[in-house]
Coordinates of C-alpha atoms and ligand atoms in Angstrom, one line a residue:
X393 CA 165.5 84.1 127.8
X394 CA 164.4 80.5 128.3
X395 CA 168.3 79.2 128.5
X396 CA 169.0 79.3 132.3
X397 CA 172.3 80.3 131.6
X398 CA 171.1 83.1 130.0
X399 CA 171.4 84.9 133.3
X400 CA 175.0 85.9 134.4
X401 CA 176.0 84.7 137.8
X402 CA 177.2 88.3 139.3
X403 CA 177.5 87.5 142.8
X404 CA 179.9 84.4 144.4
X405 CA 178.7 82.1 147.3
X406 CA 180.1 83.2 150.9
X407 CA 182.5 80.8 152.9
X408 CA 179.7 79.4 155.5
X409 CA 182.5 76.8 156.7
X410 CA 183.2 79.0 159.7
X411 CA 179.1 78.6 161.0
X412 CA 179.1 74.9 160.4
X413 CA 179.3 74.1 164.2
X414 CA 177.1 76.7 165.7
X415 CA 175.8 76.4 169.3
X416 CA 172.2 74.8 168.9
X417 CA 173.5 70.8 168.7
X418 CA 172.2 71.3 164.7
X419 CA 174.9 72.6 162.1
X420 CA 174.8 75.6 160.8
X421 CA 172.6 77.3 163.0
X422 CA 173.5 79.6 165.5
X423 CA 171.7 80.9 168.2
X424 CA 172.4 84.9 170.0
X425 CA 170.6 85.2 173.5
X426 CA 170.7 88.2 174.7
X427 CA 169.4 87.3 177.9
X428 CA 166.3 89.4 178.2
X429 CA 162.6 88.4 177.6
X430 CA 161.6 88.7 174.1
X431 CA 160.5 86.6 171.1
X432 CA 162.7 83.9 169.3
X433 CA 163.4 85.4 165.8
X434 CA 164.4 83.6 163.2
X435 CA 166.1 84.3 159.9
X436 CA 167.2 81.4 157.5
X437 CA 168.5 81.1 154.2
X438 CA 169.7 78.6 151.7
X439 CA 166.0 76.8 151.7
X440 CA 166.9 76.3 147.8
X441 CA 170.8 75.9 147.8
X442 CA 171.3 78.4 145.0
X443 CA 169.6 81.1 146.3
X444 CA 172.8 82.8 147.6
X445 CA 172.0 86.2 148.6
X446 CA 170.6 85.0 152.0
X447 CA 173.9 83.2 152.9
X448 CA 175.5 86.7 152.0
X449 CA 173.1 88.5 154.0
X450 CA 173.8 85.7 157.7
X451 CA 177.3 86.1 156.6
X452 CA 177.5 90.0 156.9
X453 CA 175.2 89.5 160.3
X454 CA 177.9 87.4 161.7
X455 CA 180.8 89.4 160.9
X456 CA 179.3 92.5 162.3
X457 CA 178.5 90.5 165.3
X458 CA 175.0 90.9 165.4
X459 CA 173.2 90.9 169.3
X460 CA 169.7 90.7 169.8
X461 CA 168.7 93.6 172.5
X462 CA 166.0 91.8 173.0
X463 CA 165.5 88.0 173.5
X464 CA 167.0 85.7 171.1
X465 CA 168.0 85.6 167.3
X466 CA 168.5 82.1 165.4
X467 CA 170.1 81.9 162.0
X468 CA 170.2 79.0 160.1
X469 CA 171.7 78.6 156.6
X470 CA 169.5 75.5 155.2
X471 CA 169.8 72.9 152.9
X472 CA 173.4 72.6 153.2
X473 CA 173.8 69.5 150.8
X474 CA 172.7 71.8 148.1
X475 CA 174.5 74.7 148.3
X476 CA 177.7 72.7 148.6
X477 CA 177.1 71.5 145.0
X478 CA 176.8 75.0 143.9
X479 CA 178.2 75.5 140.6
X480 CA 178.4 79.0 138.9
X481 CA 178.6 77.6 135.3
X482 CA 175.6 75.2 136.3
X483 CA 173.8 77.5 138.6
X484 CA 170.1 76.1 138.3
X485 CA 171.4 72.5 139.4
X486 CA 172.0 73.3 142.8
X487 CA 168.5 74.0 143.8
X488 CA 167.8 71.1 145.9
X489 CA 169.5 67.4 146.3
X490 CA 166.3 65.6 146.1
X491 CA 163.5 67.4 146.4
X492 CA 161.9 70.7 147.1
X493 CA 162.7 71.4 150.7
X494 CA 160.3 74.0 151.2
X495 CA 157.5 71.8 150.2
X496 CA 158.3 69.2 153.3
X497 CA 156.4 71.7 155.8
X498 CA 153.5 69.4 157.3
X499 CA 154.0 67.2 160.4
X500 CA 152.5 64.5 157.8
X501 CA 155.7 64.3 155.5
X502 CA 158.0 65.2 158.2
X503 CA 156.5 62.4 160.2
X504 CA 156.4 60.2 157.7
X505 CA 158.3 57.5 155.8
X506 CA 159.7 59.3 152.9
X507 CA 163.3 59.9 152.7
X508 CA 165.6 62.5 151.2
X509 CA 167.9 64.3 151.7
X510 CA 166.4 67.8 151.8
X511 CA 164.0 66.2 153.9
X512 CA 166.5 64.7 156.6
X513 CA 168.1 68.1 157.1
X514 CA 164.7 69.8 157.0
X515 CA 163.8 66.9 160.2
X516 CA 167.1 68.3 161.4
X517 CA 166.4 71.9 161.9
X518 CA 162.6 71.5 162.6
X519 CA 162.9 71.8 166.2
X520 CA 164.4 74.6 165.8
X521 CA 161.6 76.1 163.4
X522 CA 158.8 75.0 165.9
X523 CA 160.8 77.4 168.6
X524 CA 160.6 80.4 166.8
X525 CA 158.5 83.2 167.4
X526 CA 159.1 85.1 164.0
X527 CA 161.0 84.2 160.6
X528 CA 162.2 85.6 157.6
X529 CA 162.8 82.7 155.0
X530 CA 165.2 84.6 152.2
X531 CA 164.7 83.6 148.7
X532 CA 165.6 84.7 145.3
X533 CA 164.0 84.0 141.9
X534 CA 164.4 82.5 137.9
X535 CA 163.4 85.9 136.5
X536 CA 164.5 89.4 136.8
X537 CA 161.6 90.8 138.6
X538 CA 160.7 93.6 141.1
X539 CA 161.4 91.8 144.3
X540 CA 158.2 91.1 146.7
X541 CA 157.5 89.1 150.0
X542 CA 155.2 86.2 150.1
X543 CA 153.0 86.9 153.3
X544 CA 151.0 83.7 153.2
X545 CA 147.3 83.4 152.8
X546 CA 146.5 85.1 156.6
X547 CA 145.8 88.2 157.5
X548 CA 148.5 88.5 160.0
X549 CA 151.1 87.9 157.1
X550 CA 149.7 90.5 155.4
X551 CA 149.8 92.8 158.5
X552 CA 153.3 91.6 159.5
X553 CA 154.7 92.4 155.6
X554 CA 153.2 95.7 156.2
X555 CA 154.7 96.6 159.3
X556 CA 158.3 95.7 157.9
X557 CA 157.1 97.8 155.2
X558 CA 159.9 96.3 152.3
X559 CA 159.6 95.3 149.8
X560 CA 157.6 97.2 148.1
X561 CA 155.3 94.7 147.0
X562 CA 153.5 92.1 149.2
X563 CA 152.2 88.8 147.7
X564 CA 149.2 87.1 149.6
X565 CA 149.3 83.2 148.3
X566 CA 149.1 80.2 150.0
X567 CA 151.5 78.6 148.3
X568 CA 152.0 75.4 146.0
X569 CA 150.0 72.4 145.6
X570 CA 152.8 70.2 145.5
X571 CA 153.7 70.6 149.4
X572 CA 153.5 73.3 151.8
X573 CA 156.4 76.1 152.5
X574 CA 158.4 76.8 156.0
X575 CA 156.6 80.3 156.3
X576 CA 153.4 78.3 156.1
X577 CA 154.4 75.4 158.6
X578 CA 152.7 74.5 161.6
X579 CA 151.8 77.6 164.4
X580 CA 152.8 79.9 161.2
X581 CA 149.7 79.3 159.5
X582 CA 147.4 78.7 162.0
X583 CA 145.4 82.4 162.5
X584 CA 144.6 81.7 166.0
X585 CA 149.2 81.7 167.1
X586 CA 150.7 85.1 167.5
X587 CA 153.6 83.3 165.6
X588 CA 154.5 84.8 162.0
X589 CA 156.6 84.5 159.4
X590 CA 157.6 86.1 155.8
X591 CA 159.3 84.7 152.9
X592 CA 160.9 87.4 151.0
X593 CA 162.0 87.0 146.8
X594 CA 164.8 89.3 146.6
X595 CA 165.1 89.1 142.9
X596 CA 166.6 87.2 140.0
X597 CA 169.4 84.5 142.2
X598 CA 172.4 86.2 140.8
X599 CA 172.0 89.8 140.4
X600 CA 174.3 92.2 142.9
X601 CA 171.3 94.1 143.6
X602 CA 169.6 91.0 144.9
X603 CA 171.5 91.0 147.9
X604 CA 171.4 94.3 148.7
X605 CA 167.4 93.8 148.7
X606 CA 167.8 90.7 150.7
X607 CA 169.7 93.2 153.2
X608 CA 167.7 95.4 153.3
X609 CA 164.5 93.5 154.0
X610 CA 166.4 91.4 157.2
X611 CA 167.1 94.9 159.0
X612 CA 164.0 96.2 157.9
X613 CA 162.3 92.8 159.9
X614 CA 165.3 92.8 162.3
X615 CA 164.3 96.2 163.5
X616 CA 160.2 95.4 163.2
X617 CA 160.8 92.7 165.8
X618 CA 163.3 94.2 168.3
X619 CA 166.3 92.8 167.7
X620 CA 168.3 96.1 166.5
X621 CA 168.0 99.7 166.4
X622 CA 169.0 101.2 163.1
X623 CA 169.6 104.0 164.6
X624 CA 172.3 102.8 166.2
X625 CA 175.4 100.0 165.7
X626 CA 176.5 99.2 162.3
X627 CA 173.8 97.9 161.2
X628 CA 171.8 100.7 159.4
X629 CA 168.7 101.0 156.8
X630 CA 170.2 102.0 153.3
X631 CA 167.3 103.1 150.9
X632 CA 163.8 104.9 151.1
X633 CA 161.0 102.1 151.2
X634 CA 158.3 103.1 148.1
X635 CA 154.5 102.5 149.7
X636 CA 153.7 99.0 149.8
X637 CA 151.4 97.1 147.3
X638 CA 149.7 94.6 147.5
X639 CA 148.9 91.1 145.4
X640 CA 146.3 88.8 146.3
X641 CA 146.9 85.6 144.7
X642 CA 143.5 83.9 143.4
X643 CA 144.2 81.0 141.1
X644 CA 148.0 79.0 141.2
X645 CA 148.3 77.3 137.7
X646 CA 149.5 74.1 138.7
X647 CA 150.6 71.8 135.7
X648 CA 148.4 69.0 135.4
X649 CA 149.8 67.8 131.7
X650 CA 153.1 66.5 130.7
X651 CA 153.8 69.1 128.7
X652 CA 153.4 72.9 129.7
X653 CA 154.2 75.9 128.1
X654 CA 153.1 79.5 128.4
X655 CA 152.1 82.0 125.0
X656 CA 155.0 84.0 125.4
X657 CA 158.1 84.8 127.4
X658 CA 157.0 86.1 131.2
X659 CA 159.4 87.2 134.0
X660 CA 157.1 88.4 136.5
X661 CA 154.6 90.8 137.7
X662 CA 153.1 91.4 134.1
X663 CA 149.6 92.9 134.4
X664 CA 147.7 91.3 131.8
X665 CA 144.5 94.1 130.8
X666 CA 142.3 91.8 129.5
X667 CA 140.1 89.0 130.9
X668 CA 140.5 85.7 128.9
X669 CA 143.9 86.7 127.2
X670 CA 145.6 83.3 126.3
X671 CA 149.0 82.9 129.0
X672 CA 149.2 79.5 128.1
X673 CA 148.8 75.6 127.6
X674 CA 148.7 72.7 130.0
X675 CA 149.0 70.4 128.1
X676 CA 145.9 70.9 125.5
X677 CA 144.3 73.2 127.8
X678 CA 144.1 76.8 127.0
X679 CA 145.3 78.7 130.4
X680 CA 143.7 82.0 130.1
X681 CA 143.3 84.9 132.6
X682 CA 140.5 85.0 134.8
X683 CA 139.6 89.0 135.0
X684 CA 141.2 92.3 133.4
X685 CA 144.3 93.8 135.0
X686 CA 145.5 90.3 136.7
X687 CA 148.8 89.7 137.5
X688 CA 151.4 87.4 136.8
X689 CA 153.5 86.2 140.2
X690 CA 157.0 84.5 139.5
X691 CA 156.0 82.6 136.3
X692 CA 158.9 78.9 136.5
X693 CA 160.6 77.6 134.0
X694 CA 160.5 74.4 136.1
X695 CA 157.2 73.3 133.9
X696 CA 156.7 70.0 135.2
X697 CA 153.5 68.3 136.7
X698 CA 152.4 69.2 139.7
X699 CA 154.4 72.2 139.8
X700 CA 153.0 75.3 139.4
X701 CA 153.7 77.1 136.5
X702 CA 152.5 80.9 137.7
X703 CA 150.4 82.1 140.2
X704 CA 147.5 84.4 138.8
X705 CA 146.6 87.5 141.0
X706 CA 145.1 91.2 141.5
X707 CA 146.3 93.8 142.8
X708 CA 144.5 94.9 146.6
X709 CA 144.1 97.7 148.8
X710 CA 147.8 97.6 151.2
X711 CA 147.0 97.4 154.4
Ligands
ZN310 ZN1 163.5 79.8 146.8

């Protein structure tokens, strides 16, 4: 289960060619006014270029020729450079050009004198991010695993996952220590802005039923913040949402030692009973769980320093 090819690639990439020139002045992203007061929402995909089942999802929007009925809808397909090296019989290549582009989101590296080029496109659509109201950032994972939204460290994450109400399991993290995410970016992590946003993991990158979560969850938000009726149009729910959980992430493991590597084999969402059972080794260091029933949140197989290798967690009341 550690070969990254041991995960069949079910699902192909969508022709995006046809969004390339959009109408914002930035490729691939599109903006639909429907010329009534409301908030800017936001949906993007293609943050890590092999995380497909977004592109899918903006691709079916398009073709049923999605209108906000209320003010205006952007979507963006992302980090362009890396989905266009996309390769099904090298599928974990493709996940960035550079670097991580959703660990650019401070004004410090985006202001800064670094250069990349996940980080020039991420300059790129940044105006763009800084204008909307509400996003959904769709992701996939490494594992097979349940799929869950990451609702940030704030309580109006948490409240926002909630009211979407799928997945049915909300992860409450702030993120990585090697840079900080779009959901987490500027007025979207700041308590004080009405501004929100969600990153949803739709499950493992290549599975068929990963896109039809990532569908599901976009009308789910779509319809939270206005911009369709599923009762009406094409555009319709599809499944029964369970009751939401929820995760509170307490302690990231992020690799400090050259070498990492965990006890056993974990894909996700484990619940380990016991406080102090042995997960793993950075480096020399035993990593061990830090109280009974804690939970394992998207384990990596990208075991590198500074990266985190799992995020430890318990589970909380929903709200
Ligand atoms: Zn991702």
């Amino acid at each position: 289960m550690t070969d990254p090819n041991a995960y069949t690639v079910e699902i192909a990439q969508p022709d995006i060619s046809p969004y390339r020139k959009g109408n914002t002045g930035i490729e691939y992203a599109t903006t639909i006014d429907s010329g009534k007061p409301g908030p800017h929402v936001m949906v993007t995909a293609l943050a890590h270029g092999n995380e497909i089942c977004g592109a899918i999802v903006l691709d079916e929007l398009f073709r049923a020729d999605i209108r906000p009925l209320h003010g205006k809808l952007t979507l963006v397909f992302c980090n362009i450079a890396a989905f266009e090296s996309f390769d099904p019989a090298q599928p974990e290549a493709s996940r960035w050009v550079e670097e991580d582009f959703n660990r650019l989101w401070t004004a410090e590296v985006l202001d800064g004198p670094r250069d990349s080029a996940d980080l020039r496109r991420a300059r790129i659509i940044r105006p763009l991010i800084d204008s909307a109201d509400l996003l959904l950032d769709i992701h996939s994972m490494q594992h097979p695993s349940e799929p869950l939204v990451l609702a940030g460290p704030l309580a109006k994450g948490r409240i926002l996952a909630a009211e979407v109400g799928y997945p049915a399991l909300a992860v409450c993290d702030a993120g990585h220590a090697a840079g900080k995410r779009m959901r987490d970016y500027a007025a979207f992590g700041d308590a004080a802005s009405p501004k929100n946003a969600l990153l949803v993991e739709c499950g493992q990158h290549w599975a068929k039923r990963t896109v039809g979560v990532a569908r599901e969850t976009t009308l789910r938000f779509l319809a939270r913040c206005g911009v369709i009726d599923p009762e009406q149009g094409p555009l319709r729910f599809a499944e029964v949402p369970l009751p939401q959980k929820a995760v509170e992430v307490t302690h990231p493991v992020t690799i400090t030692a050259e070498l990492f590597r965990f006890a056993r084999v974990f894909t996700g969402l484990e619940v380990i009973a016991e406080a102090g059972t042995l997960i793993g080794w950075d480096g020399d260091r035993e990593v061990r769980t830090p109280y009974d029933d804690c939970v394992l949140v998207m384990p990596s197989k990208r075991l590198y320093r500074g990266q985190t290798a799992v995020r430890l967690g318990r589970f909380v009341a929903a709200h």
